[in-house]
Short mmCIF file of C-alpha atoms (C1' of nucleotides) in Angstrom, two decimals:
data_model
loop_
_atom_site.label_atom_id
_atom_site.label_comp_id
_atom_site.label_asym_id
_atom_site.label_seq_id
_atom_site.Cartn_x
_atom_site.Cartn_y
_atom_site.Cartn_z
CA MET N 1 -0.98 -8.28 -21.65
CA ALA N 2 -3.30 -5.36 -21.68
CA LYS N 3 -0.96 -3.18 -19.74
CA SER N 4 0.01 -1.24 -22.79
CA GLU N 5 -1.54 1.94 -21.49
CA SER N 6 0.94 4.41 -20.16
CA ALA N 7 0.05 3.82 -16.61
CA ILE N 8 -3.56 4.57 -16.43
CA ASP N 9 -5.18 1.26 -16.76
CA LEU N 10 -7.39 0.15 -14.01
CA GLY N 11 -4.76 -1.35 -11.83
CA LEU N 12 -2.98 1.82 -11.16
CA HIS N 13 -4.85 4.62 -9.58
CA LEU N 14 -5.85 2.85 -6.52
CA PRO N 15 -5.77 6.03 -4.46
CA PHE N 16 -7.83 7.77 -7.07
CA GLN N 17 -10.42 5.05 -7.12
CA ILE N 18 -10.56 5.03 -3.37
CA ALA N 19 -11.09 8.75 -3.43
CA GLN N 20 -13.90 8.40 -5.91
CA LEU N 21 -15.45 5.66 -3.89
CA HIS N 22 -15.17 7.66 -0.74
CA SER N 23 -16.79 10.59 -2.42
CA ALA N 24 -19.68 8.50 -3.63
CA LEU N 25 -20.18 6.85 -0.28
CA SER N 26 -19.99 10.10 1.55
CA ALA N 27 -22.52 11.73 -0.71
CA GLN N 28 -24.81 8.78 -0.33
CA ALA N 29 -24.55 8.84 3.43
CA LYS N 30 -25.17 12.53 3.48
CA VAL N 31 -28.41 12.23 1.54
CA ILE N 32 -29.66 9.35 3.62
CA ILE N 33 -28.82 10.97 6.88
CA ALA N 34 -30.35 14.25 5.84
CA GLN N 35 -33.65 12.48 5.25
CA TYR N 36 -33.79 11.30 8.81
CA GLY N 37 -32.71 14.21 10.88
CA ASP N 38 -30.56 17.23 11.32
CA LEU N 39 -27.28 15.54 12.03
CA ASN N 40 -24.32 15.56 9.72
CA LEU N 41 -22.04 12.68 9.06
CA ALA N 42 -19.58 13.33 11.85
CA GLN N 43 -22.29 13.92 14.39
CA TRP N 44 -24.05 10.77 13.41
CA ARG N 45 -20.87 8.79 13.78
CA ILE N 46 -20.49 9.98 17.31
CA VAL N 47 -24.04 9.03 18.15
CA ARG N 48 -23.59 5.65 16.58
CA VAL N 49 -20.41 4.84 18.42
CA VAL N 50 -22.09 5.59 21.70
CA ALA N 51 -25.33 3.88 20.82
CA LEU N 52 -23.53 0.67 19.96
CA ASP N 53 -21.60 0.82 23.21
CA ILE N 54 -18.32 0.88 21.39
CA ALA N 55 -17.13 3.65 23.61
CA HIS N 56 -18.45 6.25 26.01
CA SER N 57 -15.51 8.30 27.15
CA SER N 58 -14.60 11.18 24.94
CA THR N 59 -11.23 10.17 23.61
CA ALA N 60 -12.34 6.62 22.94
CA VAL N 61 -15.38 7.84 21.08
CA ARG N 62 -13.32 10.28 19.11
CA THR N 63 -10.82 7.75 17.91
CA ALA N 64 -13.52 5.23 17.17
CA ALA N 65 -15.30 7.79 15.06
CA GLY N 66 -12.06 8.77 13.40
CA LEU N 67 -12.41 12.45 13.97
CA ASP N 68 -9.99 15.27 14.51
CA LYS N 69 -9.66 16.56 18.04
CA GLY N 70 -10.92 19.99 17.20
CA GLN N 71 -13.71 18.82 15.03
CA PHE N 72 -14.86 16.38 17.62
CA SER N 73 -15.06 19.11 20.19
CA LYS N 74 -17.19 21.24 17.92
CA MET N 75 -19.47 18.47 16.79
CA LEU N 76 -19.96 17.39 20.35
CA ALA N 77 -20.97 20.88 21.31
CA VAL N 78 -23.55 20.86 18.55
CA LEU N 79 -24.86 17.50 19.63
CA GLU N 80 -25.21 18.74 23.15
CA ALA N 81 -26.92 21.92 22.04
CA LYS N 82 -29.38 19.97 19.95
CA GLY N 83 -30.16 17.72 22.83
CA TYR N 84 -28.72 14.51 21.50
CA VAL N 85 -26.16 13.89 24.18
CA VAL N 86 -25.55 14.73 27.78
CA VAL N 87 -21.99 15.22 28.86
CA HIS N 88 -20.94 14.00 32.27
CA PRO N 89 -17.61 14.50 33.94
CA CYS N 90 -15.42 11.45 33.85
CA PRO N 91 -14.63 10.14 37.32
CA GLU N 92 -11.41 8.45 36.33
CA ASP N 93 -9.98 11.29 34.32
CA LYS N 94 -11.19 14.78 34.94
CA ARG N 95 -9.96 15.93 31.57
CA GLN N 96 -12.33 13.69 29.72
CA HIS N 97 -16.09 13.40 29.55
CA VAL N 98 -18.51 10.57 29.50
CA LEU N 99 -21.16 10.78 26.82
CA GLU N 100 -24.69 9.69 27.36
CA LEU N 101 -27.33 9.65 24.67
CA THR N 102 -30.69 11.25 25.21
CA ASP N 103 -33.95 9.64 24.22
CA ARG N 104 -33.94 11.80 21.18
CA ALA N 105 -30.64 10.36 20.06
CA ARG N 106 -31.81 6.86 20.73
CA ARG N 107 -34.93 7.40 18.69
CA ALA N 108 -32.87 8.80 15.87
CA HIS N 109 -30.55 5.85 16.08
CA ASP N 110 -33.43 3.40 16.10
CA ARG N 111 -34.79 4.92 12.94
CA LEU N 112 -31.59 5.50 11.06
CA GLY N 113 -29.58 2.52 12.17
CA PRO N 114 -31.58 -0.06 10.25
CA VAL N 115 -31.47 2.05 7.15
CA LEU N 116 -27.72 2.29 7.29
CA ASP N 117 -27.49 -1.40 7.93
CA ALA N 118 -29.58 -1.96 4.82
CA ARG N 119 -27.28 0.29 2.93
CA GLN N 120 -24.28 -1.62 4.13
CA GLN N 121 -25.81 -4.84 2.93
CA HIS N 122 -26.71 -3.29 -0.35
CA LEU N 123 -23.17 -2.08 -0.83
CA VAL N 124 -21.60 -5.47 -0.48
CA ALA N 125 -24.49 -7.37 -1.97
CA THR N 126 -22.65 -8.14 -5.17
CA LEU N 127 -19.65 -9.54 -3.36
CA THR N 128 -19.25 -13.03 -2.06
CA THR N 129 -18.26 -13.64 1.51
CA GLU N 130 -14.74 -14.48 0.48
CA GLU N 131 -14.48 -11.34 -1.55
CA GLN N 132 -15.67 -9.27 1.35
CA GLU N 133 -13.00 -10.87 3.43
CA VAL N 134 -10.37 -10.01 0.87
CA VAL N 135 -11.58 -6.44 0.71
CA ARG N 136 -11.47 -6.10 4.43
CA LYS N 137 -7.97 -7.45 4.58
CA ALA N 138 -6.86 -5.27 1.70
CA ILE N 139 -8.18 -2.12 3.30
CA LYS N 140 -6.20 -2.87 6.37
CA ALA N 141 -3.05 -3.65 4.46
CA ILE N 142 -3.28 -0.64 2.21
CA ALA N 143 -3.98 1.64 5.12
CA ALA N 144 -0.85 0.36 6.78
CA ALA N 145 1.14 0.86 3.62
CA ALA N 146 -0.17 4.37 3.37
CA THR N 147 1.88 5.53 6.29
CA LYS N 148 5.15 5.43 4.37
CA THR N 149 5.95 8.67 2.66
CA ASP N 150 9.60 8.40 1.82
CA PHE N 151 9.73 6.69 -1.51
CA ASP N 152 12.38 8.83 -3.03
CA ILE N 153 13.27 6.92 -6.10
CA THR N 154 15.12 9.98 -7.04
CA PRO N 155 15.64 12.55 -4.36
CA PRO N 156 14.01 15.88 -5.09
CA GLU N 157 16.24 18.04 -7.21
CA PRO N 158 15.35 21.67 -6.82
CA GLU N 159 17.76 22.78 -9.51
CA ASP N 160 15.99 20.97 -12.27
CA THR N 161 14.33 24.07 -13.55
CA MET A 1 -20.11 -17.16 14.56
CA ALA A 2 -18.24 -14.20 15.80
CA LYS A 3 -20.95 -11.83 14.79
CA SER A 4 -22.10 -11.37 18.32
CA GLU A 5 -21.11 -7.73 18.32
CA SER A 6 -24.00 -5.37 17.97
CA ALA A 7 -23.19 -4.44 14.44
CA ILE A 8 -19.79 -3.06 14.64
CA ASP A 9 -17.61 -5.95 13.80
CA LEU A 10 -15.29 -5.47 10.94
CA GLY A 11 -17.71 -6.34 8.22
CA LEU A 12 -19.96 -3.46 8.85
CA HIS A 13 -18.53 -0.02 8.64
CA LEU A 14 -17.34 -0.29 5.16
CA PRO A 15 -17.99 3.39 4.47
CA PHE A 16 -16.15 4.30 7.60
CA GLN A 17 -13.16 2.19 6.74
CA ILE A 18 -13.08 3.59 3.26
CA ALA A 19 -13.14 7.05 4.72
CA GLN A 20 -10.23 6.23 6.97
CA LEU A 21 -8.32 4.67 4.15
CA HIS A 22 -9.00 7.63 1.94
CA SER A 23 -7.78 9.94 4.64
CA ALA A 24 -4.56 8.02 5.01
CA LEU A 25 -3.94 7.81 1.30
CA SER A 26 -4.72 11.43 0.82
CA ALA A 27 -2.32 12.47 3.53
CA GLN A 28 0.37 10.29 2.06
CA ALA A 29 -0.13 11.73 -1.40
CA LYS A 30 -0.08 15.19 0.00
CA VAL A 31 3.30 14.72 1.60
CA ILE A 32 4.82 13.10 -1.45
CA ILE A 33 3.50 15.67 -3.84
CA ALA A 34 4.59 18.51 -1.64
CA GLN A 35 8.15 17.24 -1.83
CA TYR A 36 8.18 17.55 -5.56
CA GLY A 37 6.48 20.81 -6.31
CA ASP A 38 3.84 23.29 -5.50
CA LEU A 39 0.82 21.45 -6.79
CA ASN A 40 -1.87 20.03 -4.62
CA LEU A 41 -3.62 16.77 -5.15
CA ALA A 42 -6.39 18.03 -7.38
CA GLN A 43 -4.03 20.05 -9.51
CA TRP A 44 -1.73 17.12 -9.92
CA ARG A 45 -4.59 14.94 -11.02
CA ILE A 46 -5.48 17.36 -13.74
CA VAL A 47 -1.92 17.47 -14.95
CA ARG A 48 -1.71 13.74 -14.89
CA VAL A 49 -4.89 13.19 -16.85
CA VAL A 50 -3.67 15.47 -19.57
CA ALA A 51 -0.12 14.15 -19.52
CA LEU A 52 -1.33 10.63 -20.02
CA ASP A 53 -3.55 11.73 -22.88
CA ILE A 54 -6.61 10.47 -21.13
CA ALA A 55 -8.42 13.66 -22.01
CA HIS A 56 -7.74 17.18 -23.12
CA SER A 57 -11.07 18.97 -23.26
CA SER A 58 -12.20 20.48 -20.02
CA THR A 59 -15.23 18.44 -19.17
CA ALA A 60 -13.54 15.19 -20.08
CA VAL A 61 -10.55 16.06 -17.94
CA ARG A 62 -12.76 17.10 -15.10
CA THR A 63 -14.72 13.88 -15.02
CA ALA A 64 -11.58 11.80 -15.48
CA ALA A 65 -10.01 13.56 -12.55
CA GLY A 66 -13.17 13.15 -10.53
CA LEU A 67 -13.43 16.75 -9.49
CA ASP A 68 -16.28 19.02 -8.68
CA LYS A 69 -17.21 21.55 -11.31
CA GLY A 70 -16.41 24.52 -9.16
CA GLN A 71 -13.24 23.10 -7.79
CA PHE A 72 -12.02 22.20 -11.22
CA SER A 73 -12.53 25.72 -12.40
CA LYS A 74 -10.53 27.09 -9.52
CA MET A 75 -7.73 24.57 -9.71
CA LEU A 76 -7.44 25.14 -13.40
CA ALA A 77 -7.10 28.84 -12.85
CA VAL A 78 -4.29 28.16 -10.41
CA LEU A 79 -2.57 25.82 -12.82
CA GLU A 80 -2.74 28.43 -15.50
CA ALA A 81 -1.47 31.15 -13.21
CA LYS A 82 1.44 28.97 -12.16
CA GLY A 83 2.30 28.26 -15.73
CA TYR A 84 1.50 24.58 -15.82
CA VAL A 85 -1.17 24.63 -18.45
CA VAL A 86 -2.23 26.76 -21.36
CA VAL A 87 -5.91 27.00 -22.02
CA HIS A 88 -7.11 27.15 -25.59
CA PRO A 89 -10.65 27.72 -26.75
CA CYS A 90 -12.35 24.59 -27.90
CA PRO A 91 -13.30 24.75 -31.56
CA GLU A 92 -16.13 22.27 -31.29
CA ASP A 93 -17.75 23.72 -28.21
CA LYS A 94 -17.12 27.29 -27.31
CA ARG A 95 -18.13 26.68 -23.73
CA GLN A 96 -15.29 24.30 -23.14
CA HIS A 97 -11.54 24.64 -23.23
CA VAL A 98 -8.71 22.53 -24.48
CA LEU A 99 -5.87 22.04 -22.03
CA GLU A 100 -2.26 21.92 -23.06
CA LEU A 101 0.58 21.25 -20.69
CA THR A 102 3.60 23.49 -20.57
CA ASP A 103 7.13 22.19 -20.38
CA ARG A 104 7.08 22.92 -16.74
CA ALA A 105 4.15 20.61 -16.22
CA ARG A 106 5.79 17.91 -18.29
CA ARG A 107 8.95 18.13 -16.25
CA ALA A 108 6.95 17.92 -13.06
CA HIS A 109 5.11 14.93 -14.39
CA ASP A 110 8.32 13.23 -15.43
CA ARG A 111 9.72 13.61 -11.95
CA LEU A 112 6.67 12.83 -9.91
CA GLY A 113 5.05 10.18 -12.05
CA PRO A 114 7.60 7.45 -11.29
CA VAL A 115 7.43 8.18 -7.60
CA LEU A 116 3.69 7.80 -7.55
CA ASP A 117 3.97 4.62 -9.54
CA ALA A 118 6.37 3.30 -6.95
CA ARG A 119 3.93 4.27 -4.28
CA GLN A 120 1.17 2.47 -6.06
CA GLN A 121 3.23 -0.67 -6.17
CA HIS A 122 4.11 -0.33 -2.54
CA LEU A 123 0.46 0.01 -1.62
CA VAL A 124 -0.60 -3.21 -3.22
CA ALA A 125 2.63 -5.04 -2.52
CA THR A 126 1.12 -7.19 0.17
CA LEU A 127 -1.74 -8.32 -2.02
CA THR A 128 -1.65 -11.12 -4.49
CA THR A 129 -2.66 -10.53 -8.05
CA GLU A 130 -5.97 -12.24 -7.48
CA GLU A 131 -6.64 -10.14 -4.45
CA GLN A 132 -5.88 -6.98 -6.36
CA GLU A 133 -8.33 -8.11 -8.95
CA VAL A 134 -10.98 -8.66 -6.32
CA VAL A 135 -10.34 -5.28 -4.82
CA ARG A 136 -10.60 -3.59 -8.14
CA LYS A 137 -13.86 -5.30 -8.91
CA ALA A 138 -15.20 -4.58 -5.47
CA ILE A 139 -14.43 -0.89 -5.70
CA LYS A 140 -16.30 -0.69 -8.93
CA ALA A 141 -19.27 -2.60 -7.61
CA ILE A 142 -19.49 -0.68 -4.38
CA ALA A 143 -19.16 2.62 -6.17
CA ALA A 144 -22.05 1.64 -8.38
CA ALA A 145 -24.07 0.61 -5.36
CA ALA A 146 -23.33 3.92 -3.74
CA THR A 147 -25.52 5.81 -6.14
CA LYS A 148 -28.72 4.50 -4.64
CA THR A 149 -30.05 6.70 -1.89
CA ASP A 150 -33.61 5.57 -1.48
CA PHE A 151 -33.48 2.68 0.87
CA ASP A 152 -36.48 3.57 2.86
CA ILE A 153 -37.00 0.50 4.84
CA THR A 154 -39.42 2.56 6.77
CA PRO A 155 -40.32 5.89 5.28
CA PRO A 156 -39.35 8.81 7.46
CA GLU A 157 -42.01 9.47 10.03
CA PRO A 158 -41.86 13.05 11.22
CA GLU A 159 -44.46 12.44 13.91
CA ASP A 160 -42.35 10.00 15.79
CA THR A 161 -41.29 12.54 18.30
"C1'" DC Q 1 -35.22 30.88 -37.59
"C1'" DT Q 2 -36.80 30.67 -32.83
"C1'" DC Q 3 -37.54 28.88 -28.66
"C1'" DA Q 4 -36.92 25.76 -24.77
"C1'" DA Q 5 -34.23 22.53 -22.34
"C1'" DA Q 6 -29.80 20.89 -21.20
"C1'" DT Q 7 -24.92 21.44 -20.45
"C1'" DG Q 8 -20.51 24.05 -19.34
"C1'" DG Q 9 -17.89 27.43 -16.57
"C1'" DT Q 10 -17.61 31.07 -13.05
"C1'" DG Q 11 -17.99 33.07 -8.66
"C1'" DG Q 12 -19.53 33.47 -4.01
"C1'" DA Q 13 -21.34 31.58 0.22
"C1'" DA Q 14 -21.53 28.02 3.49
"C1'" DA Q 15 -19.86 23.92 5.45
"C1'" DA Q 16 -16.30 20.84 6.64
"C1'" DG Q 17 -11.93 19.91 7.90
"C1'" DT Q 18 -7.02 21.14 9.48
"C1'" DC Q 19 -3.78 22.99 12.56
"C1'" DA Q 20 -1.43 25.16 16.44
"C1'" DA Q 21 -1.56 27.34 20.90
"C1'" DC Q 22 -3.29 27.29 25.51
"C1'" DG Q 23 -4.75 25.91 30.23
"C1'" DA Q 24 -6.17 21.88 32.89
"C1'" DT Q 25 -5.14 17.36 34.32
"C1'" DC Q 26 -2.57 13.23 34.78
"C1'" DA Q 27 1.47 10.09 35.43
"C1'" DA Q 28 5.99 9.16 36.88
"C1'" DG Q 29 9.97 9.88 39.00
"C1'" DT Q 30 12.45 12.14 42.75
"C1'" DA P 1 5.03 16.98 48.16
"C1'" DC P 2 7.12 18.69 43.90
"C1'" DT P 3 8.45 18.90 39.22
"C1'" DT P 4 8.65 17.48 34.48
"C1'" DG P 5 6.61 15.77 30.47
"C1'" DA P 6 2.64 13.97 28.33
"C1'" DT P 7 -2.35 13.82 27.32
"C1'" DC P 8 -6.95 16.03 26.92
"C1'" DG P 9 -10.32 19.39 25.36
"C1'" DT P 10 -11.21 24.04 23.79
"C1'" DT P 11 -10.69 27.79 20.89
"C1'" DG P 12 -9.68 30.62 16.91
"C1'" DA P 13 -7.59 31.27 12.47
"C1'" DC P 14 -7.00 29.23 8.36
"C1'" DT P 15 -7.50 26.19 4.14
"C1'" DT P 16 -10.13 23.12 1.53
"C1'" DT P 17 -14.30 21.30 -0.13
"C1'" DT P 18 -19.01 21.49 -1.35
"C1'" DC P 19 -23.06 23.54 -3.00
"C1'" DC P 20 -25.85 26.76 -5.65
"C1'" DA P 21 -27.26 30.53 -8.58
"C1'" DC P 22 -26.01 32.82 -12.66
"C1'" DC P 23 -24.82 33.58 -17.63
"C1'" DA P 24 -23.16 31.67 -22.10
"C1'" DT P 25 -23.47 28.12 -25.36
"C1'" DT P 26 -25.29 24.12 -27.45
"C1'" DT P 27 -28.82 21.00 -28.93
"C1'" DG P 28 -33.09 19.61 -30.56
"C1'" DA P 29 -37.90 20.50 -31.73
"C1'" DG P 30 -41.22 23.00 -34.05
#
DNA sequence: CTCAAATGGTGGAAAAGTCAACGATCAAGT
DNA sequence: ACTTGATCGTTGACTTTTCCACCATTTGAG
């Protein structure tokens, strides 16, 4: 088989390829988003999660957007300052907030949403439905497998030097 | 079909899921690498590219490792300072350098390489060979599709506000 | 040879992301 | 009611990543 290469074929390197892919996607998103407003990627994600009614309370939005606690706090402050969201106290849990989008955010979402949907379609355009399904499943599986960190074929040996 | 959700099902979101996956993989790699030495991810990639004889001249290594120009310069300086690589002038192009690994780097690679290979296998362990093939193809295709930034369903209309 | 355009590497600035500590709030048990 | 432990959001320091302007070198055209 063509696996004669040391280890660098195409098969190996999955994390590297994912990183490359992520980089490309991120750059693409950045350019697109920049054309339509003054929000960055993280901020847009927050807006989108709320606009699609995926979540409205702060923690739920944060996890859905996949953001760090600190970063979320900062981005949310920016969004509020720019007039994209209004923050209400949460009746059920006084520690949290409830996010409400302003008209400005809704307009931005109405303009940008379709473009991002088009992008999404463009991205998977070359894949069949079955392939998309496989990819989706694989992402999930690999993400789960990525939690293990103790491989330890050979335990670290500090006195090797 | 089950596509009743606004847009947020599983199918959409690919960039987001890739981002999450990348984050998980990156964190995993970070932990593993940290156990075996004092190199970070980018530095390790450089070492690996050279160790596997994928490239030796600076620009080739940089692109193979998928690093930013500036970051590569800095990481390379660190590698040199730590005694992992020796930088020679490039005879064919005086702007570039030729990278040579030190024994230290080779030892590090000999120790860490197998662990990362094991990790790689673990990551794709749940996927069949065909599925791996699909994933590989998909990554390539999506990455290619990610270069397009001009979707412009509707051109930006500044006077919408 | 000379010039202009393109490419490579460096360094600094700005942005993004990470992390830990802190006070406020909640939940659960007593 | 009270206490303990957990969760939540904020803040500030810190690291990492990204971007851009600059100079040196190369390449190709005249």
